[in-house]
Short mmCIF file of C-alpha atoms and ligand atoms in Angstrom, two decimals:
data_model
loop_
_atom_site.label_atom_id
_atom_site.label_comp_id
_atom_site.label_asym_id
_atom_site.label_seq_id
_atom_site.Cartn_x
_atom_site.Cartn_y
_atom_site.Cartn_z
CA MET A 1 -36.30 7.56 0.89
CA SER A 2 -35.44 8.63 4.55
CA ALA A 3 -39.15 8.97 5.74
CA SER A 4 -40.30 5.44 4.44
CA THR A 5 -37.22 3.99 6.16
CA ALA A 6 -37.86 5.88 9.18
CA SER A 7 -39.03 3.04 11.25
CA ASP A 8 -36.21 0.94 10.30
CA VAL A 9 -33.70 3.16 11.80
CA ARG A 10 -32.73 2.18 15.67
CA PRO A 11 -31.97 5.63 16.68
CA MET A 12 -28.90 5.07 19.38
CA GLU A 13 -29.42 7.19 22.58
CA GLU A 14 -26.69 8.54 24.35
CA GLY A 15 -28.07 7.58 27.89
CA GLN A 16 -27.79 3.85 27.74
CA SER A 17 -25.09 3.23 30.07
CA GLY A 18 -27.88 1.14 32.33
CA ARG A 19 -25.76 -1.96 31.28
CA ALA A 20 -23.01 -1.83 33.94
CA ARG A 21 -23.10 -5.43 35.32
CA GLY A 22 -21.73 -5.66 38.81
CA GLY A 23 -19.21 -3.59 39.65
CA THR A 24 -16.03 -4.88 37.57
CA VAL A 25 -13.66 -2.92 35.83
CA LEU A 26 -14.61 -4.37 32.75
CA ALA A 27 -18.46 -3.61 33.06
CA ARG A 28 -17.58 -0.25 34.02
CA ALA A 29 -15.59 0.30 31.01
CA HIS A 30 -18.04 -0.97 28.82
CA ALA A 31 -20.60 1.14 30.51
CA TYR A 32 -18.26 4.50 29.74
CA PHE A 33 -16.65 3.54 26.69
CA ALA A 34 -19.49 1.53 24.75
CA SER A 35 -22.87 2.08 26.39
CA ASP A 36 -24.29 1.95 22.95
CA HIS A 37 -23.09 2.09 19.04
CA ARG A 38 -21.83 5.49 18.98
CA ARG A 39 -20.09 5.82 21.91
CA ALA A 40 -18.41 2.89 21.18
CA ILE A 41 -17.20 4.27 17.74
CA GLN A 42 -16.69 7.44 19.21
CA SER A 43 -13.99 5.31 21.97
CA ALA A 44 -12.69 3.27 18.86
CA LEU A 45 -11.92 6.36 17.29
CA GLY A 46 -10.35 7.83 19.83
CA VAL A 47 -8.15 5.09 20.33
CA ILE A 48 -6.65 5.30 16.74
CA TRP A 49 -6.08 9.42 17.36
CA LEU A 50 -4.41 8.23 20.72
CA LEU A 51 -2.47 5.65 18.02
CA ASP A 52 -1.55 8.38 15.63
CA GLY A 53 -0.30 10.90 18.31
CA GLY A 54 2.02 7.86 19.74
CA LEU A 55 3.29 7.57 15.66
CA GLN A 56 3.83 10.92 15.73
CA LEU A 57 6.68 10.90 18.43
CA GLN A 58 8.63 8.45 16.59
CA SER A 59 12.25 9.15 16.40
CA PHE A 60 11.79 9.25 12.65
CA MET A 61 9.51 12.49 12.69
CA TYR A 62 11.70 14.64 14.42
CA SER A 63 14.30 13.82 11.59
CA GLY A 64 14.39 15.36 8.28
CA GLY A 65 12.65 11.86 7.30
CA PHE A 66 9.33 13.83 8.42
CA VAL A 67 10.17 16.52 6.08
CA ARG A 68 11.05 15.13 3.15
CA PHE A 69 7.67 12.95 3.63
CA LEU A 70 5.79 15.77 3.57
CA LEU A 71 7.76 17.14 0.50
CA ALA A 72 7.33 13.80 -1.05
CA ASN A 73 3.26 14.82 -1.47
CA ALA A 74 4.10 17.35 -3.26
CA SER A 75 5.79 16.45 -6.25
CA GLY A 76 3.50 15.69 -9.00
CA GLN A 77 0.76 17.65 -7.67
CA PRO A 78 -0.66 20.57 -9.36
CA GLY A 79 1.09 23.68 -8.60
CA TRP A 80 -1.29 25.14 -6.17
CA LEU A 81 -1.41 22.13 -4.05
CA ALA A 82 2.45 21.65 -4.56
CA SER A 83 3.59 25.27 -3.13
CA SER A 84 1.19 24.97 -0.19
CA ILE A 85 2.47 21.68 0.97
CA GLU A 86 6.31 23.07 0.41
CA TRP A 87 5.29 25.80 2.08
CA GLY A 88 3.62 23.61 5.01
CA ALA A 89 6.90 21.56 4.96
CA HIS A 90 9.34 24.40 5.53
CA THR A 91 7.69 25.72 8.07
CA ALA A 92 7.48 22.56 9.96
CA GLN A 93 11.23 21.97 9.06
CA HIS A 94 12.64 25.66 10.41
CA ASN A 95 11.38 24.52 14.03
CA LEU A 96 10.85 20.79 13.83
CA ALA A 97 11.32 20.22 17.29
CA VAL A 98 8.45 21.89 17.95
CA TRP A 99 6.01 21.39 15.60
CA ASN A 100 6.42 18.27 15.57
CA THR A 101 5.88 17.61 19.51
CA LEU A 102 2.68 20.22 18.29
CA PHE A 103 1.50 17.84 15.71
CA ALA A 104 1.79 14.76 18.32
CA LEU A 105 -0.12 16.42 21.36
CA THR A 106 -2.86 17.73 19.34
CA GLN A 107 -3.66 14.15 17.91
CA LEU A 108 -3.22 12.88 21.35
CA ALA A 109 -5.48 15.76 22.85
CA ILE A 110 -8.32 14.61 20.26
CA GLY A 111 -8.06 11.18 21.50
CA PHE A 112 -7.99 11.72 24.99
CA GLY A 113 -11.25 14.37 24.42
CA LEU A 114 -12.94 11.57 22.47
CA LEU A 115 -12.42 8.83 25.27
CA TYR A 116 -13.30 11.63 27.82
CA ARG A 117 -17.29 11.96 27.68
CA PRO A 118 -17.54 15.57 28.51
CA THR A 119 -14.94 16.58 25.82
CA VAL A 120 -16.16 14.57 22.90
CA LYS A 121 -18.09 17.60 20.88
CA LEU A 122 -14.86 19.62 21.60
CA ALA A 123 -12.27 16.83 20.10
CA LEU A 124 -14.58 16.15 17.21
CA GLY A 125 -14.74 19.77 16.27
CA GLY A 126 -10.97 20.24 16.57
CA SER A 127 -10.47 16.51 14.78
CA PHE A 128 -12.33 18.41 11.97
CA ALA A 129 -10.21 21.20 11.70
CA TRP A 130 -6.86 19.08 11.74
CA VAL A 131 -7.89 16.52 9.48
CA LEU A 132 -8.29 19.12 6.50
CA VAL A 133 -4.73 20.36 7.51
CA VAL A 134 -3.51 16.23 7.46
CA TRP A 135 -5.50 15.74 4.28
CA TRP A 136 -4.18 18.84 2.55
CA VAL A 137 -0.81 18.83 3.48
CA GLY A 138 0.37 15.36 4.83
CA GLU A 139 -2.03 13.45 2.52
CA GLY A 140 -1.97 16.03 -0.64
CA PHE A 141 -5.74 15.18 -0.59
CA GLY A 142 -5.20 11.33 -1.07
CA MET A 143 -3.34 12.10 -4.16
CA LEU A 144 -6.80 12.58 -5.99
CA PHE A 145 -5.12 15.20 -8.36
CA MET A 146 -2.73 13.24 -9.35
CA ASN A 147 -2.64 9.80 -11.28
CA MET A 148 -1.38 8.13 -8.01
CA ALA A 149 -4.50 7.26 -6.06
CA ASN A 150 -4.86 3.76 -5.74
CA PRO A 151 -8.16 2.47 -3.27
CA LEU A 152 -5.52 -0.51 -2.67
CA THR A 153 -3.17 1.22 -1.10
CA GLY A 154 -5.54 3.94 0.93
CA ALA A 155 -7.03 6.56 -1.47
CA PRO A 156 -9.30 8.65 -1.08
CA GLY A 157 -6.87 9.19 2.07
CA ALA A 158 -7.36 8.15 5.90
CA ALA A 159 -7.79 11.85 7.02
CA LEU A 160 -10.72 12.50 5.26
CA LEU A 161 -12.37 9.04 6.49
CA TYR A 162 -11.47 10.30 10.01
CA ALA A 163 -13.83 13.48 9.50
CA ILE A 164 -16.58 11.49 8.14
CA VAL A 165 -16.77 9.04 10.85
CA GLY A 166 -16.08 11.73 13.24
CA MET A 167 -19.81 13.68 11.77
CA LEU A 168 -21.48 10.04 12.00
CA VAL A 169 -20.57 9.94 15.96
CA TRP A 170 -21.40 13.35 16.67
CA PRO A 171 -23.26 13.35 19.97
CA ASN A 172 -26.44 15.18 18.91
CA GLY A 173 -29.11 12.25 19.41
CA GLN A 174 -29.78 12.27 15.79
CA PRO A 175 -29.35 9.05 14.00
CA GLY A 176 -26.17 9.32 11.33
CA GLY A 177 -24.94 12.35 13.90
CA LEU A 178 -23.96 15.86 11.76
CA LEU A 179 -24.82 14.02 8.00
CA GLY A 180 -28.20 12.30 9.06
CA VAL A 181 -29.18 8.57 7.47
CA ARG A 182 -29.59 10.01 4.32
CA GLY A 183 -26.71 12.18 4.42
CA ALA A 184 -24.34 9.37 5.76
CA LYS A 185 -25.31 7.03 3.02
CA LEU A 186 -25.06 9.32 0.46
CA THR A 187 -21.52 10.44 1.61
CA TRP A 188 -20.72 6.21 1.58
CA ALA A 189 -22.22 6.05 -1.66
CA ALA A 190 -20.04 8.88 -3.18
CA LEU A 191 -16.89 7.47 -1.32
CA TRP A 192 -17.05 4.08 -3.45
CA LEU A 193 -18.23 5.53 -6.76
CA VAL A 194 -14.95 7.57 -6.19
CA MET A 195 -12.91 4.35 -5.52
CA ALA A 196 -14.54 2.54 -8.14
CA TRP A 197 -13.52 5.26 -10.66
CA LEU A 198 -9.67 5.10 -9.43
CA TRP A 199 -9.83 1.20 -9.94
CA LEU A 200 -10.23 2.05 -13.27
CA MET A 201 -7.48 4.63 -13.97
CA GLY A 202 -4.28 3.62 -16.19
CA PRO A 203 -2.02 3.47 -13.64
CA ASN A 204 -4.32 1.21 -11.40
CA SER A 205 -5.72 -1.11 -14.13
CA SER A 206 -2.45 -1.98 -15.87
CA ALA A 207 -1.31 -5.73 -16.01
CA ASN A 208 1.00 -5.64 -13.09
CA ALA A 209 -0.71 -2.91 -11.31
CA THR A 210 -2.10 -4.53 -8.18
CA HIS A 211 1.04 -6.83 -8.09
CA ASP A 212 3.54 -3.70 -7.96
CA ALA A 213 1.15 -2.17 -5.45
CA ILE A 214 1.39 -4.80 -3.18
CA ASN A 215 4.93 -5.23 -3.54
CA ALA A 216 5.55 -1.49 -2.75
CA ALA A 217 3.60 -2.02 0.36
CA PRO A 218 4.81 -1.59 3.62
CA SER A 219 5.49 -4.85 5.85
CA GLY A 220 7.81 -5.05 9.02
CA MET A 221 6.75 -8.51 9.42
CA SER A 222 7.95 -11.30 8.07
CA TRP A 223 4.27 -12.97 8.04
CA LEU A 224 3.08 -10.20 6.45
CA SER A 225 5.77 -10.31 3.57
CA THR A 226 4.67 -13.84 3.11
CA VAL A 227 1.41 -12.82 2.83
CA GLN A 228 1.78 -10.12 0.68
CA ASP A 229 4.18 -12.29 -1.64
CA TRP A 230 1.90 -14.63 -2.09
CA ALA A 231 -0.88 -12.41 -3.11
CA ALA A 232 1.16 -10.27 -5.35
CA GLU A 233 2.28 -13.47 -7.23
CA GLY A 234 -1.57 -14.06 -7.69
CA ALA A 235 -1.92 -10.73 -8.71
CA GLN A 236 0.87 -11.16 -11.39
CA GLY A 237 -0.64 -10.10 -14.73
CA ASN A 238 -3.90 -9.76 -13.57
CA GLY A 239 -4.12 -6.26 -12.81
CA LEU A 240 -6.74 -5.40 -15.36
CA VAL A 241 -9.20 -8.17 -13.87
CA ILE A 242 -8.50 -7.30 -10.52
CA ALA A 243 -9.29 -3.66 -11.48
CA LEU A 244 -12.60 -4.33 -13.48
CA LEU A 245 -13.75 -6.64 -10.82
CA LEU A 246 -13.19 -4.44 -7.99
CA ALA A 247 -14.22 -1.10 -9.83
CA ALA A 248 -17.80 -3.11 -10.12
CA VAL A 249 -17.79 -4.09 -6.50
CA SER A 250 -17.12 -0.72 -5.26
CA ALA A 251 -19.71 0.73 -7.31
CA VAL A 252 -22.32 -2.00 -6.41
CA LEU A 253 -21.37 -1.49 -2.73
CA GLY A 254 -21.76 1.97 -2.79
CA ILE A 255 -25.14 2.34 -4.33
CA ALA A 256 -26.67 -0.85 -2.61
CA VAL A 257 -26.08 0.42 1.05
CA ALA A 258 -27.36 3.67 -0.22
CA ILE A 259 -30.54 2.33 -1.70
CA ASP A 260 -31.05 -0.08 1.33
CA TRP A 261 -30.60 -3.14 -0.71
CA ARG A 262 -29.22 -5.67 1.31
CA PRO A 263 -27.08 -3.31 3.12
CA ARG A 264 -26.10 -5.15 5.90
CA GLN A 265 -24.48 -7.78 3.84
CA PHE A 266 -23.03 -5.04 1.36
CA LEU A 267 -21.80 -3.51 4.65
CA VAL A 268 -20.18 -6.99 5.68
CA LEU A 269 -18.35 -6.89 2.46
CA ALA A 270 -17.07 -3.49 2.32
CA ILE A 271 -15.20 -4.62 5.93
CA VAL A 272 -14.08 -8.11 4.55
CA LEU A 273 -12.70 -5.83 1.36
CA ASN A 274 -10.78 -3.08 3.05
CA LEU A 275 -9.19 -5.71 5.68
CA LEU A 276 -7.83 -7.10 2.60
CA TYR A 277 -6.73 -3.60 1.53
CA TRP A 278 -5.50 -2.57 4.63
CA VAL A 279 -3.12 -5.88 5.01
CA LEU A 280 -2.30 -6.62 1.45
CA GLY A 281 -2.09 -3.23 -0.09
CA GLN A 282 -1.21 -0.85 3.38
CA GLY A 283 0.30 -3.11 5.48
CA PHE A 284 -1.35 -2.04 8.59
CA GLY A 285 -0.31 1.44 7.41
CA GLY A 286 3.60 0.28 7.59
CA ILE A 287 2.77 1.15 11.79
CA PHE A 288 5.60 -1.85 12.19
CA GLU A 289 7.76 -0.72 9.88
CA GLY A 290 8.51 2.99 11.61
CA GLY A 291 8.02 6.33 9.71
CA ALA A 292 4.44 5.59 9.28
CA THR A 293 1.88 8.50 10.23
CA ASP A 294 -1.18 6.77 11.03
CA PRO A 295 -2.74 3.36 10.12
CA ASN A 296 -4.35 4.27 6.59
CA ALA A 297 -7.22 3.97 5.19
CA GLY A 298 -8.13 0.27 5.67
CA LEU A 299 -8.85 0.49 9.13
CA LEU A 300 -10.93 4.00 9.52
CA PHE A 301 -13.17 2.04 6.36
CA VAL A 302 -14.19 -0.67 8.58
CA LEU A 303 -15.01 2.01 11.68
CA LEU A 304 -17.09 3.63 8.94
CA ALA A 305 -18.74 0.57 7.67
CA LEU A 306 -19.64 -0.16 11.44
CA ALA A 307 -20.74 3.45 12.32
CA LEU A 308 -23.51 2.73 9.35
CA TYR A 309 -24.51 -0.32 10.50
CA PRO A 310 -27.15 0.68 12.75
CA LEU A 311 -28.43 3.33 10.43
CA THR A 312 -29.37 0.30 7.63
CA PRO A 313 -32.44 -1.59 8.06
CA ALA A 314 -31.89 -4.98 9.69
CA GLY A 315 -33.23 -7.88 7.69
CA ARG A 316 -36.53 -6.80 6.21
CA PRO A 317 -36.49 -7.21 2.75
CA ARG A 318 -37.62 -4.07 0.13
CA PRO A 319 -40.62 -4.21 -1.83
CA ARG A 320 -39.42 -6.55 -5.33
CA GLY A 321 -39.89 -3.45 -7.42
CA ALA A 322 -37.11 -1.72 -5.32
CA ALA A 323 -34.97 -4.42 -5.21
CA ARG A 324 -35.30 -4.68 -8.93
CA ARG A 325 -34.28 -1.02 -9.81
CA ALA A 326 -31.60 -1.35 -7.45
CA SER A 327 -29.76 -4.09 -9.04
CA LEU A 328 -30.59 -2.58 -12.62
CA ALA A 329 -28.64 0.52 -11.43
CA ALA A 330 -26.28 -1.24 -9.92
CA GLY A 331 -25.87 -3.76 -13.13
CA ALA A 332 -25.56 -0.75 -15.31
CA LEU A 333 -22.95 1.22 -13.50
CA ALA A 334 -20.96 -2.39 -13.37
CA ALA A 335 -21.45 -2.31 -17.00
CA ILE A 336 -20.43 1.00 -17.74
CA ALA A 337 -17.43 0.37 -15.31
CA LEU A 338 -16.30 -2.48 -17.53
CA LEU A 339 -16.72 -0.74 -20.84
CA ALA A 340 -14.60 2.15 -19.50
CA GLY A 341 -11.95 -0.04 -18.31
CA CYS A 342 -11.73 -1.95 -21.78
CA ALA A 343 -11.24 1.60 -23.16
CA LYS A 344 -8.84 2.37 -20.56
CA ALA A 345 -6.85 -1.19 -21.05
CA ASP A 346 -6.51 -0.81 -24.82
CA LYS A 347 -5.05 2.83 -24.37
CA GLN A 348 -2.96 1.24 -22.04
CA ALA A 349 -1.93 -1.97 -24.00
CA SER A 350 -1.33 0.63 -27.17
CA MET A 351 1.22 2.73 -25.39
CA SER A 352 3.32 0.02 -23.52
CA ALA A 353 4.07 -2.31 -26.71
CA PRO A 354 6.72 -0.29 -27.99
CA ALA A 355 8.60 -0.60 -24.63
CA MET A 356 8.70 -4.53 -25.09
CA SER A 357 10.93 -4.08 -28.73
CA THR A 358 13.93 -3.60 -26.61
CA SER A 359 17.08 -6.49 -26.13
CA ILE A 360 15.91 -6.87 -22.84
CA THR A 361 12.93 -9.89 -22.65
CA THR A 362 9.70 -8.94 -21.09
CA PRO A 363 9.69 -9.62 -17.39
CA SER A 364 6.88 -12.11 -17.43
CA ALA A 365 8.60 -13.94 -14.67
CA GLY A 366 8.25 -13.20 -11.14
CA THR A 367 7.59 -14.18 -7.77
CA GLY A 368 6.43 -17.81 -8.75
CA SER A 369 5.11 -20.75 -10.33
CA ALA A 370 3.24 -18.71 -12.88
CA ALA A 371 6.89 -17.56 -14.32
CA PRO A 372 7.52 -19.62 -17.49
CA THR A 373 10.74 -21.60 -17.32
CA MET A 374 13.74 -20.26 -17.50
CA ASN A 375 15.31 -21.21 -21.11
CA MET A 376 18.79 -20.11 -22.10
CA SER A 377 18.66 -21.15 -25.24
CA ALA A 378 21.02 -19.02 -27.87
CA SER A 379 18.22 -18.85 -30.36
CA SER A 380 16.28 -16.40 -28.16
CA SER A 381 19.35 -14.28 -28.92
CA PRO A 382 18.41 -10.87 -30.49
CA GLY A 383 20.63 -8.99 -33.01
CA GLY A 384 20.74 -6.08 -31.55
CA VAL A 385 23.49 -3.66 -31.42
CA THR A 386 27.52 -4.92 -30.62
CA ALA A 387 30.28 -2.84 -29.19
CA ASN A 388 33.46 -4.55 -29.84
CA GLY A 389 31.99 -7.91 -30.15
CA VAL A 390 30.29 -8.04 -27.06
CA LYS A 391 26.54 -8.27 -27.52
CA PRO A 392 23.49 -7.50 -25.77
CA VAL A 393 21.90 -10.87 -24.56
CA PRO A 394 18.19 -11.26 -23.39
CA VAL A 395 18.05 -11.37 -19.37
CA GLN A 396 15.15 -12.35 -17.45
CA VAL A 397 13.65 -10.84 -14.36
CA LEU A 398 13.43 -13.28 -11.64
CA GLY A 399 11.24 -10.73 -9.16
CA THR A 400 11.63 -7.21 -8.36
CA ALA A 401 11.25 -5.87 -4.40
CA ASP A 402 10.69 -2.68 -3.26
CA TRP A 403 12.89 -1.42 0.02
CA GLN A 404 12.27 1.87 1.17
CA GLY A 405 12.57 3.12 -1.91
CA MET A 406 14.96 1.19 -3.32
CA LYS A 407 13.82 -1.00 -6.37
CA ILE A 408 15.65 -4.61 -6.01
CA THR A 409 15.65 -6.71 -9.23
CA ALA A 410 17.12 -10.05 -9.65
CA GLN A 411 17.57 -11.10 -13.02
CA VAL A 412 19.33 -13.76 -15.08
CA MET A 413 21.24 -13.96 -18.42
CA THR A 414 23.55 -16.68 -20.32
CA PRO A 415 26.61 -17.40 -18.07
CA VAL A 416 29.68 -15.10 -18.75
CA PRO A 417 32.98 -14.99 -17.97
CA PHE A 418 33.89 -12.24 -15.69
CA VAL A 419 37.29 -10.53 -14.33
CA VAL A 420 38.13 -10.03 -10.78
CA TYR A 421 40.77 -7.15 -10.46
CA ASP A 422 41.92 -5.83 -7.46
CA GLY A 423 44.29 -3.22 -8.61
CA THR A 424 47.64 -5.73 -8.83
CA SER A 425 46.43 -9.11 -9.70
CA LYS A 426 43.65 -10.08 -11.99
CA GLN A 427 41.79 -13.54 -12.06
CA VAL A 428 39.36 -14.64 -15.01
CA VAL A 429 36.27 -16.51 -13.26
CA LYS A 430 35.45 -18.77 -16.30
CA PRO A 431 31.50 -20.03 -16.10
CA GLY A 432 32.25 -23.46 -16.95
CA LYS A 433 28.99 -25.55 -16.53
CA ALA A 434 27.40 -22.78 -14.80
CA SER A 435 23.59 -22.40 -15.30
CA PHE A 436 23.21 -18.96 -15.68
CA HIS A 437 24.71 -15.43 -14.58
CA LEU A 438 23.02 -13.84 -11.54
CA MET A 439 22.65 -10.19 -11.18
CA VAL A 440 20.91 -8.22 -8.84
CA MET A 441 20.23 -4.67 -9.58
CA LEU A 442 19.39 -2.10 -6.93
CA ASN A 443 18.11 1.41 -7.76
CA ASP A 444 16.44 4.10 -6.95
CA ALA A 445 12.92 3.42 -7.20
CA ASP A 446 11.98 7.20 -8.31
CA THR A 447 15.09 7.57 -10.16
CA GLY A 448 16.29 4.52 -11.44
CA VAL A 449 19.93 5.58 -10.19
CA PRO A 450 22.05 2.61 -9.71
CA ILE A 451 22.69 2.15 -5.77
CA PRO A 452 26.57 1.01 -4.93
CA TYR A 453 28.25 0.22 -1.85
CA ALA A 454 25.95 -2.05 -0.31
CA THR A 455 26.48 -6.05 -0.18
CA VAL A 456 24.01 -8.54 -1.83
CA TRP A 457 24.42 -11.91 -0.62
CA ALA A 458 22.55 -14.66 -2.40
CA THR A 459 20.83 -17.96 -1.10
CA ILE A 460 19.41 -20.29 -3.62
CA THR A 461 17.67 -23.28 -2.19
CA LYS A 462 15.71 -26.42 -3.72
CA ASN A 463 13.18 -28.10 -1.08
CA GLY A 464 14.95 -26.24 1.70
CA LYS A 465 18.40 -27.51 0.53
CA VAL A 466 20.90 -24.64 -0.12
CA VAL A 467 22.36 -25.28 -3.64
CA PHE A 468 24.16 -22.06 -3.95
CA ASP A 469 25.33 -19.54 -1.20
CA GLU A 470 27.44 -16.95 -2.10
CA ARG A 471 28.45 -13.39 -1.93
CA GLN A 472 27.48 -11.36 -5.11
CA TRP A 473 30.54 -9.51 -6.71
CA PRO A 474 30.11 -5.86 -7.05
CA MET A 475 30.35 -5.88 -11.24
CA ILE A 476 29.98 -3.43 -13.87
CA ALA A 477 29.08 -3.83 -17.65
CA ARG A 478 28.73 -2.13 -20.77
CA TYR A 479 24.76 -2.85 -21.39
CA MET A 480 23.77 -4.32 -17.40
CA GLY A 481 25.29 -0.80 -15.78
CA PRO A 482 26.41 -1.73 -12.17
CA HIS A 483 25.31 -4.51 -10.76
CA TYR A 484 25.68 -7.35 -8.17
CA GLY A 485 26.66 -10.77 -9.64
CA ASN A 486 28.03 -14.28 -9.91
CA ASP A 487 27.85 -17.19 -12.16
CA VAL A 488 25.49 -20.16 -10.19
CA THR A 489 25.25 -23.47 -11.14
CA LEU A 490 22.20 -25.30 -10.43
CA PRO A 491 21.96 -29.30 -9.85
CA GLY A 492 19.23 -29.50 -12.61
CA PRO A 493 15.54 -28.91 -13.53
CA GLY A 494 13.42 -27.45 -10.74
CA THR A 495 11.93 -25.19 -8.68
CA TYR A 496 14.21 -22.97 -6.82
CA LYS A 497 13.92 -20.23 -4.36
CA LEU A 498 16.65 -16.91 -4.12
CA SER A 499 16.89 -15.42 -0.73
CA LEU A 500 18.79 -12.14 -1.35
CA LEU A 501 20.29 -10.45 1.44
CA ILE A 502 21.16 -6.59 1.31
CA SER A 503 23.33 -4.77 3.37
CA PRO A 504 23.07 -1.26 3.63
CA PRO A 505 25.32 0.79 1.52
CA VAL A 506 28.57 1.44 3.09
CA SER A 507 28.95 5.24 1.97
CA ALA A 508 28.59 8.79 2.50
CA ARG A 509 24.75 9.68 2.10
CA HIS A 510 22.91 12.87 0.53
CA VAL A 511 20.48 13.77 2.98
CA GLU A 512 17.45 12.09 1.33
CA TYR A 513 18.94 8.74 1.96
CA ALA A 514 19.70 9.14 5.57
CA ASN A 515 17.47 7.27 7.19
CA VAL A 516 16.51 4.54 4.28
CA TRP A 517 18.57 1.14 4.39
CA LEU A 518 20.09 1.02 7.39
CA LYS A 519 19.77 -2.39 8.29
CA PRO A 520 20.11 -5.43 6.03
CA HIS A 521 16.75 -6.44 4.41
CA GLN A 522 16.23 -9.74 2.82
CA VAL A 523 13.88 -10.70 -0.07
CA SER A 524 12.95 -13.86 -1.48
CA PHE A 525 11.51 -15.11 -5.24
CA THR A 526 10.87 -18.52 -6.62
CA PHE A 527 11.58 -19.10 -10.13
CA PRO A 528 11.59 -22.50 -12.25
CA TRP A 529 14.75 -23.58 -14.08
CA LYS A 530 15.18 -26.35 -16.55
CA PRO A 531 18.77 -26.48 -18.35
CA THR A 532 18.75 -26.30 -22.02
CU1 CU B 1 27.68 -9.49 -13.92
#
């Protein structure tokens, strides 16, 4: 294949710096940093390395937070990998200030080395060694050995992509650098086939997999949260369809570029897709939230696609036979992907079915209009176990959100009386004409342990007008456990927006919570309601 397409390839020579127009700074910068395609990619890679180095210098990294971040990669990994990650984390912990500064300087050195022409090879060589360490200890091999790798959230790991892009732009005058044209395309195909396969894994293709992944994505900016909420809402319940579609698209994308079937169109599609992943699933790598170590895989995939672009033939259509073979191969792969996905989905459904038979109704509601109208009719009350005459009542989930590892759940049940007791006197709060009892659960997302000592303020609006604006009582209940609750009266049927302002838990903390939930945090859910 490479022999027949050799004429299509436009080799990028290193010395095409004769483009300097006039003597302006801009033109000279262009001539130095972007004299040709390969140099431009080298410079972009250098800038990303500088960003990484800068992020590594954040104060968070000098706290136990960085070590915990490393250790978090170890949990659930195979033994040999977990122990090596733990060894790395504990070594770093031993003298964190020194090690972390070294990490940062290494990345800054690679960045500057890429920007300064005479040291490009040295910097790239150093980056190859460094990314192996980072991919291993910092990313746990992109979580590939666990059931946690999701292309949407950055699998198979940004570090791997730094290395591949680096090899592609190695300054040896050969198209495709160290990989060569054929190697580059095969690597591309392998990456996308792995991503196709990852989409089909159970945790990535369940009904709410994409919804949950987007909800858990970092943000740090209100507009980004809005976009992510909107996307999560759209993905609600559609996880399987999304996974099958993206698995098929990924497979076709990888193969099409490898066999030169409309490669440039597919490279553009790859860029668009990864920008979507980057914004929705990776929240720009969380760099606006603090505590991020790199901008994550989306950006690197875009760079990789750009690096491949000149290695693919422009425009000229391939002979018909080849095109047909290509589409047949892509179609067959898509079909296999679909079949595998359906098999997975069946298994998934049968596994999760028993969980729905509890007294708590399935949280099919969520952050939007897709939610069924809440209806608190008594007839939906399940028999269930009773305790001293107190029956478990059905609850409906209005929405869930993740805040730095704290799972925030807003749910409602039929209005109930509750007692406020301050130690000497007590007052009974009667539900009156309340529409429902609102409960906010704060739990550790990993362990499920409730998180007390926080403050939750609930504001409900309808068409922008505030209809409820009160603090939630810290509350305990036999079936609900500790929660933050209040009875809420709404003016009538309609679509409402619930905003929760959660203030940091005021308490001493074990060190694993030392650096989270330090500032108030707001989340919003939209829900329809009608009285019974
Ligand atoms: Cu309550």
